[in-house]
mmCIF file of C-alpha atoms and ligand atoms in Angstrom:
data_model
loop_
_atom_site.group_PDB
_atom_site.id
_atom_site.type_symbol
_atom_site.label_atom_id
_atom_site.label_comp_id
_atom_site.label_asym_id
_atom_site.label_seq_id
_atom_site.Cartn_x
_atom_site.Cartn_y
_atom_site.Cartn_z
ATOM 1 C CA MET A 93 0.332 -0.024 0.041
ATOM 2 C CA PRO A 94 1.239 3.256 -0.691
ATOM 3 C CA HIS A 95 2.938 5.243 2.245
ATOM 4 C CA SER A 96 0.462 8.226 1.127
ATOM 5 C CA ASP A 97 -2.942 5.874 1.694
ATOM 6 C CA LEU A 98 -1.181 4.820 5.328
ATOM 7 C CA LEU A 99 -0.505 8.370 6.084
ATOM 8 C CA ALA A 100 -4.534 8.954 5.062
ATOM 9 C CA THR A 101 -5.484 6.374 7.443
ATOM 10 C CA ALA A 102 -3.522 7.688 10.310
ATOM 11 C CA GLN A 103 -4.489 11.328 9.915
ATOM 12 C CA ARG A 104 -7.695 10.473 9.720
ATOM 13 C CA ILE A 105 -8.049 8.441 12.539
ATOM 14 C CA ALA A 106 -5.918 10.734 14.495
ATOM 15 C CA LEU A 107 -8.236 13.543 14.190
ATOM 16 C CA GLU A 108 -11.139 11.268 15.164
ATOM 17 C CA ALA A 109 -9.557 10.473 17.987
ATOM 18 C CA GLY A 110 -8.679 14.106 19.199
ATOM 19 C CA ALA A 111 -12.247 15.386 18.706
ATOM 20 C CA LEU A 112 -12.710 12.938 21.158
ATOM 21 C CA ALA A 113 -10.246 13.760 23.599
ATOM 22 C CA LEU A 114 -11.195 17.875 23.227
ATOM 23 C CA ARG A 115 -14.402 16.582 23.882
ATOM 24 C CA ARG A 116 -13.893 14.440 27.128
ATOM 25 C CA ARG A 117 -11.527 18.004 27.883
ATOM 26 C CA ALA A 118 -14.250 20.163 27.760
ATOM 27 C CA GLU A 119 -16.484 17.843 29.677
ATOM 28 C CA GLY A 120 -13.704 17.629 32.628
ATOM 29 C CA VAL A 121 -11.138 15.303 33.164
ATOM 30 C CA GLU A 122 -10.180 12.962 36.093
ATOM 31 C CA VAL A 123 -7.139 10.628 37.110
ATOM 32 C CA ALA A 124 -8.400 6.918 36.291
ATOM 33 C CA ALA A 125 -5.013 5.328 37.893
ATOM 34 C CA SER A 126 -1.385 5.778 38.320
ATOM 35 C CA LYS A 127 1.013 3.721 36.234
ATOM 36 C CA SER A 128 4.926 3.305 36.504
ATOM 37 C CA SER A 129 4.968 6.006 39.541
ATOM 38 C CA SER A 130 2.454 8.469 41.493
ATOM 39 C CA VAL A 131 3.003 11.073 39.204
ATOM 40 C CA ASP A 132 2.514 8.530 35.764
ATOM 41 C CA ILE A 133 -0.945 8.803 35.347
ATOM 42 C CA VAL A 134 -4.084 7.528 32.882
ATOM 43 C CA THR A 135 -7.102 8.890 32.841
ATOM 44 C CA GLU A 136 -10.616 7.778 31.641
ATOM 45 C CA ALA A 137 -10.226 9.481 28.220
ATOM 46 C CA ASP A 138 -6.632 8.075 27.435
ATOM 47 C CA ARG A 139 -8.147 4.925 27.528
ATOM 48 C CA GLU A 140 -11.553 5.240 25.601
ATOM 49 C CA THR A 141 -9.330 7.474 22.625
ATOM 50 C CA GLU A 142 -6.887 4.162 22.415
ATOM 51 C CA LYS A 143 -10.097 1.778 21.790
ATOM 52 C CA LEU A 144 -11.245 4.681 19.272
ATOM 53 C CA ILE A 145 -7.842 4.200 17.542
ATOM 54 C CA ARG A 146 -7.611 0.329 17.712
ATOM 55 C CA ASP A 147 -11.424 -0.295 16.770
ATOM 56 C CA ALA A 148 -10.885 2.119 13.769
ATOM 57 C CA LEU A 149 -7.243 0.632 12.857
ATOM 58 C CA ALA A 150 -9.027 -3.351 13.459
ATOM 59 C CA SER A 151 -11.441 -2.230 10.787
ATOM 60 C CA ALA A 152 -9.285 -0.212 8.364
ATOM 61 C CA ARG A 153 -6.382 -2.601 8.288
ATOM 62 C CA PRO A 154 -7.365 -5.913 9.993
ATOM 63 C CA ASN A 155 -4.180 -7.745 9.107
ATOM 64 C CA ASP A 156 -1.398 -4.957 10.762
ATOM 65 C CA GLY A 157 -0.262 -5.253 13.788
ATOM 66 C CA PHE A 158 -0.938 -2.690 16.940
ATOM 67 C CA PHE A 159 1.040 -1.468 19.735
ATOM 68 C CA GLY A 160 -0.569 1.309 21.807
ATOM 69 C CA GLU A 161 0.375 3.231 25.232
ATOM 70 C CA GLU A 162 -2.528 1.492 27.552
ATOM 71 C CA SER A 163 -4.193 -1.154 25.825
ATOM 72 C CA GLY A 164 -0.687 -3.168 24.836
ATOM 73 C CA ALA A 165 0.197 -5.113 22.065
ATOM 74 C CA GLU A 166 -0.846 -7.309 19.008
ATOM 75 C CA ARG A 167 1.218 -9.116 16.300
ATOM 76 C CA GLY A 168 -0.613 -8.914 12.705
ATOM 77 C CA THR A 169 0.359 -11.013 9.449
ATOM 78 C CA SER A 170 1.130 -7.946 7.119
ATOM 79 C CA GLY A 171 4.505 -7.148 8.140
ATOM 80 C CA LEU A 172 3.120 -3.312 9.739
ATOM 81 C CA THR A 173 2.279 -2.178 12.988
ATOM 82 C CA TRP A 174 1.012 0.954 14.239
ATOM 83 C CA ILE A 175 2.383 2.690 16.858
ATOM 84 C CA VAL A 176 -0.062 4.537 18.979
ATOM 85 C CA ASP A 177 0.124 7.337 21.848
ATOM 86 C CA PRO A 178 -3.752 8.198 22.092
ATOM 87 C CA ILE A 179 -3.108 11.203 24.421
ATOM 88 C CA ASP A 180 0.640 12.523 25.113
ATOM 89 C CA GLY A 181 1.046 14.983 27.346
ATOM 90 C CA THR A 182 -1.423 13.197 29.560
ATOM 91 C CA VAL A 183 -0.548 16.060 32.634
ATOM 92 C CA ASN A 184 -1.493 18.586 30.178
ATOM 93 C CA PHE A 185 -4.610 17.240 29.177
ATOM 94 C CA LEU A 186 -5.067 16.751 32.978
ATOM 95 C CA TYR A 187 -4.655 20.414 33.542
ATOM 96 C CA GLY A 188 -6.302 21.812 30.728
ATOM 97 C CA ILE A 189 -3.114 23.148 29.320
ATOM 98 C CA PRO A 190 -3.964 23.070 25.408
ATOM 99 C CA HIS A 191 -0.631 21.201 24.869
ATOM 100 C CA TYR A 192 -1.504 17.410 24.255
ATOM 101 C CA ALA A 193 -1.549 15.146 21.007
ATOM 102 C CA VAL A 194 -2.542 12.094 19.935
ATOM 103 C CA SER A 195 0.234 10.519 18.125
ATOM 104 C CA ILE A 196 -0.451 7.385 15.150
ATOM 105 C CA ALA A 197 2.557 5.999 13.123
ATOM 106 C CA VAL A 198 2.900 2.839 11.171
ATOM 107 C CA VAL A 199 5.974 1.193 11.177
ATOM 108 C CA GLU A 200 7.273 -1.900 9.700
ATOM 109 C CA GLY A 201 9.447 -4.963 10.683
ATOM 110 C CA GLU A 202 9.569 -5.673 14.919
ATOM 111 C CA PRO A 203 7.320 -2.999 16.620
ATOM 112 C CA ASP A 204 10.726 -2.414 18.064
ATOM 113 C CA PRO A 205 12.270 1.442 17.962
ATOM 114 C CA LEU A 206 15.814 0.174 17.510
ATOM 115 C CA THR A 207 15.269 -1.515 14.299
ATOM 116 C CA TRP A 208 11.547 -0.690 12.774
ATOM 117 C CA SER A 209 11.437 1.459 9.984
ATOM 118 C CA ALA A 210 8.375 4.366 9.932
ATOM 119 C CA LEU A 211 6.393 4.762 6.756
ATOM 120 C CA ALA A 212 3.933 7.484 7.318
ATOM 121 C CA GLY A 213 3.179 9.442 10.862
ATOM 122 C CA ALA A 214 0.223 12.015 12.233
ATOM 123 C CA VAL A 215 0.395 14.265 15.715
ATOM 124 C CA VAL A 216 -2.902 16.274 16.292
ATOM 125 C CA ASN A 217 -2.760 19.022 18.747
ATOM 126 C CA PRO A 218 -6.745 19.170 18.594
ATOM 127 C CA ALA A 219 -6.608 22.007 21.132
ATOM 128 C CA SER A 220 -4.903 23.961 18.572
ATOM 129 C CA GLY A 221 -5.758 22.836 15.856
ATOM 130 C CA GLU A 222 -2.480 21.322 14.342
ATOM 131 C CA THR A 223 -1.738 18.470 12.880
ATOM 132 C CA PHE A 224 1.760 17.321 11.751
ATOM 133 C CA THR A 225 2.090 14.521 9.058
ATOM 134 C CA ALA A 226 4.898 12.886 7.712
ATOM 135 C CA THR A 227 5.522 9.952 5.215
ATOM 136 C CA ALA A 228 8.959 8.349 4.409
ATOM 137 C CA GLY A 229 10.657 10.408 1.788
ATOM 138 C CA GLY A 230 7.386 11.951 1.365
ATOM 139 C CA GLY A 231 8.176 15.485 3.419
ATOM 140 C CA ALA A 232 6.475 16.739 6.805
ATOM 141 C CA PHE A 233 3.911 19.046 6.783
ATOM 142 C CA LEU A 234 2.077 21.148 9.391
ATOM 143 C CA ASN A 235 -1.692 21.265 8.593
ATOM 144 C CA GLY A 236 -0.700 20.523 4.892
ATOM 145 C CA GLU A 237 2.189 22.857 4.460
ATOM 146 C CA ARG A 238 5.707 21.841 3.965
ATOM 147 C CA ILE A 239 8.144 22.379 7.186
ATOM 148 C CA HIS A 240 11.561 22.516 7.743
ATOM 149 C CA VAL A 241 13.997 22.662 10.823
ATOM 150 C CA ALA A 242 15.577 26.045 11.991
ATOM 151 C CA PRO A 243 18.633 27.048 9.826
ATOM 152 C CA PRO A 244 22.213 26.080 12.086
ATOM 153 C CA VAL A 245 22.675 27.644 14.863
ATOM 154 C CA ASP A 246 25.834 27.290 17.777
ATOM 155 C CA LEU A 247 24.646 26.009 21.221
ATOM 156 C CA SER A 248 24.842 28.779 22.733
ATOM 157 C CA GLU A 249 21.964 30.286 20.771
ATOM 158 C CA ALA A 250 19.947 26.941 20.538
ATOM 159 C CA LEU A 251 16.340 26.960 22.152
ATOM 160 C CA VAL A 252 16.283 23.048 23.960
ATOM 161 C CA ALA A 253 13.320 21.551 24.932
ATOM 162 C CA THR A 254 13.540 18.244 27.096
ATOM 163 C CA GLY A 255 11.303 16.147 29.174
ATOM 164 C CA PHE A 256 11.903 14.337 32.371
ATOM 165 C CA ALA A 257 11.148 10.554 33.177
ATOM 166 C CA TYR A 258 8.004 9.823 35.944
ATOM 167 C CA ALA A 259 11.041 8.224 38.304
ATOM 168 C CA SER A 260 12.404 10.299 40.768
ATOM 169 C CA GLU A 261 15.807 8.769 40.717
ATOM 170 C CA GLU A 262 16.364 9.531 37.484
ATOM 171 C CA ARG A 263 14.954 12.856 37.797
ATOM 172 C CA SER A 264 17.322 13.847 40.254
ATOM 173 C CA ARG A 265 20.057 13.127 37.409
ATOM 174 C CA GLN A 266 18.235 14.615 34.826
ATOM 175 C CA GLY A 267 18.189 17.707 37.100
ATOM 176 C CA ARG A 268 21.957 17.993 37.405
ATOM 177 C CA VAL A 269 22.218 17.685 33.399
ATOM 178 C CA ILE A 270 19.835 20.678 32.791
ATOM 179 C CA ALA A 271 21.853 22.171 35.779
ATOM 180 C CA GLY A 272 24.942 22.099 33.344
ATOM 181 C CA LEU A 273 23.301 22.726 29.933
ATOM 182 C CA LEU A 274 21.210 25.676 30.742
ATOM 183 C CA PRO A 275 24.141 28.466 31.158
ATOM 184 C CA GLN A 276 25.488 26.792 27.699
ATOM 185 C CA VAL A 277 22.154 27.401 25.791
ATOM 186 C CA ARG A 278 19.777 30.224 24.554
ATOM 187 C CA ASP A 279 16.811 28.684 27.062
ATOM 188 C CA ILE A 280 15.585 25.482 27.680
ATOM 189 C CA ARG A 281 11.964 24.252 27.640
ATOM 190 C CA ARG A 282 9.883 21.756 29.327
ATOM 191 C CA MET A 283 6.363 21.363 27.168
ATOM 192 C CA GLY A 284 5.092 18.228 28.647
ATOM 193 C CA THR A 285 4.486 16.252 25.213
ATOM 194 C CA ALA A 286 7.677 14.469 23.371
ATOM 195 C CA SER A 287 5.538 13.702 19.628
ATOM 196 C CA LEU A 288 5.311 17.685 19.941
ATOM 197 C CA ASP A 289 8.321 18.674 21.429
ATOM 198 C CA LEU A 290 10.044 16.345 18.124
ATOM 199 C CA CYS A 291 7.204 18.179 15.736
ATOM 200 C CA PHE A 292 8.053 21.542 16.744
ATOM 201 C CA VAL A 293 12.208 20.981 16.474
ATOM 202 C CA ALA A 294 10.761 19.647 12.356
ATOM 203 C CA CYS A 295 9.072 23.325 11.933
ATOM 204 C CA GLY A 296 11.644 25.577 13.313
ATOM 205 C CA ARG A 297 9.847 26.705 16.373
ATOM 206 C CA THR A 298 12.931 24.871 19.172
ATOM 207 C CA ASN A 299 16.513 23.722 17.853
ATOM 208 C CA ALA A 300 16.542 20.700 19.594
ATOM 209 C CA TYR A 301 14.539 18.239 21.891
ATOM 210 C CA PHE A 302 16.539 15.512 23.952
ATOM 211 C CA GLU A 303 14.790 13.042 26.439
ATOM 212 C CA ARG A 304 15.459 9.636 28.090
ATOM 213 C CA THR A 305 13.414 7.165 29.122
ATOM 214 C CA LEU A 306 10.749 7.801 26.300
ATOM 215 C CA SER A 307 8.324 4.654 24.981
ATOM 216 C CA PRO A 308 7.992 3.717 21.504
ATOM 217 C CA TRP A 309 4.567 5.439 21.310
ATOM 218 C CA ASP A 310 6.321 8.994 22.209
ATOM 219 C CA HIS A 311 7.938 9.258 19.733
ATOM 220 C CA ALA A 312 7.022 6.936 16.696
ATOM 221 C CA ALA A 313 5.338 9.529 14.605
ATOM 222 C CA GLY A 314 7.330 12.713 15.921
ATOM 223 C CA ALA A 315 10.552 11.246 14.731
ATOM 224 C CA LEU A 316 9.265 10.823 11.333
ATOM 225 C CA VAL A 317 8.220 14.481 11.233
ATOM 226 C CA ALA A 318 11.510 15.545 12.366
ATOM 227 C CA ILE A 319 13.757 13.082 10.236
ATOM 228 C CA GLU A 320 11.514 14.476 7.016
ATOM 229 C CA ALA A 321 11.727 18.224 8.126
ATOM 230 C CA GLY A 322 15.405 17.672 7.934
ATOM 231 C CA ALA A 323 16.627 16.603 11.667
ATOM 232 C CA THR A 324 18.839 14.209 12.565
ATOM 233 C CA VAL A 325 17.107 11.918 15.437
ATOM 234 C CA LYS A 326 19.578 9.749 16.806
ATOM 235 C CA GLY A 327 20.245 7.618 19.947
ATOM 236 C CA LEU A 328 23.391 7.622 21.558
ATOM 237 C CA GLY A 329 26.351 7.288 19.256
ATOM 238 C CA ASP A 330 25.479 5.085 16.071
ATOM 239 C CA ARG A 331 22.425 3.652 17.773
ATOM 240 C CA ALA A 332 18.838 4.779 17.075
ATOM 241 C CA PRO A 333 16.273 6.533 19.495
ATOM 242 C CA SER A 334 15.139 4.384 22.296
ATOM 243 C CA ARG A 335 14.267 4.538 25.771
ATOM 244 C CA ASP A 336 18.038 5.012 26.781
ATOM 245 C CA PHE A 337 18.010 8.813 24.423
ATOM 246 C CA ILE A 338 16.623 10.185 21.560
ATOM 247 C CA LEU A 339 17.868 14.076 20.309
ATOM 248 C CA ALA A 340 16.289 15.228 17.708
ATOM 249 C CA ALA A 341 18.045 18.720 16.072
ATOM 250 C CA GLU A 342 19.599 20.424 13.222
ATOM 251 C CA PRO A 343 22.308 17.665 11.867
ATOM 252 C CA LYS A 344 25.189 19.691 12.952
ATOM 253 C CA LEU A 345 23.807 21.052 16.252
ATOM 254 C CA THR A 346 23.132 17.211 16.599
ATOM 255 C CA VAL A 347 26.717 16.796 16.965
ATOM 256 C CA ARG A 348 27.505 19.540 19.152
ATOM 257 C CA LEU A 349 24.666 19.116 21.431
ATOM 258 C CA GLU A 350 25.368 15.277 21.710
ATOM 259 C CA ARG A 351 28.844 15.773 22.763
ATOM 260 C CA GLU A 352 27.767 18.233 25.640
ATOM 261 C CA LEU A 353 25.082 15.709 27.077
ATOM 262 C CA VAL A 354 27.731 12.923 26.767
ATOM 263 C CA ARG A 355 30.283 15.016 28.804
ATOM 264 C CA LEU A 356 27.438 16.191 31.270
ATOM 265 C CA GLY A 357 26.416 12.456 31.919
ATOM 266 C CA ILE A 358 23.550 12.001 30.452
HETATM 267 C C1 LIG B 439 5.258 11.626 28.154
HETATM 268 C C2 LIG B 439 4.917 12.888 27.653
HETATM 269 C C3 LIG B 439 6.240 13.659 28.281
HETATM 270 C C4 LIG B 439 7.605 13.365 28.437
HETATM 271 C C5 LIG B 439 7.297 11.809 28.690
HETATM 272 C C6 LIG B 439 6.259 10.774 28.540
HETATM 273 P P1 LIG B 439 2.550 10.925 28.312
HETATM 274 O O1 LIG B 439 4.118 11.315 28.173
HETATM 275 O O2 LIG B 439 5.303 13.214 25.909
HETATM 276 O O3 LIG B 439 6.485 15.026 27.470
HETATM 277 O O4 LIG B 439 8.693 13.780 29.138
HETATM 278 O O5 LIG B 439 8.552 11.266 28.976
HETATM 279 O O6 LIG B 439 5.777 9.742 29.006
HETATM 280 O O7 LIG B 439 2.472 9.849 29.342
HETATM 281 O O8 LIG B 439 2.136 11.740 28.936
HETATM 282 O O9 LIG B 439 2.202 9.827 27.630
HETATM 283 CA CA1 LIG B 440 -0.138 8.647 26.504
#
């Protein structure tokens, strides 16, 4: 199936799911349960939105696999798997901060970010009305307009986004790295939605983004958008992005920032 058809499916379902999330947000949101730690939460809307996406994909693409944050994985027979975060930025969603997203990507190969190849992805922020899309080799778009990373800048002029883990020991370490990086860059942003952090690099709203302990659904679609917009998206050294580490930036800045993060003990 052409990548553009896969993207059309991802985008249609992400927009539908985004509309549901926006309605639930307007009605009021409560924490349904906590997950890996007391600050890692899920709402009923996360579960309901994932169910909408899973049902829609099962009917549109019955032979493909599924891997979602809230309802787990199911292998398919086609070699393609849909990687889904129904609401990325759940804490923003809970507090009514209009910066959260539905993230849907379709990948080929094992559903493992170290080896998969992403074919198409859509990241929809229903609260801002922004839809980021990309297909492998086909470019990246914001609401249908082609997007590109910002031009190269020195580290001292870079606006760098990051995010923090849910585990408190990991957060202490991340705090120390940020303390070392902050005096060397234009500024730091912690916006709370990894998929949108990647899309913001893609459209030049930030110069770089890095994070540790991300899950595959947090970066599957956003990483493709960033790559297609001209960013380098990588893990440490010559590894692909994974739970270990992800860094996305204009290619020259990637080298400079990775060197500094390694020096700071990322
Ligand atoms: C989280 C967000 C956040 C990032 C965390 C993710 P969730 O996803 O993307 O920005 O810092 O690492 O887990 O839990 O809101 O889907
Ligand atoms: Ca989520």
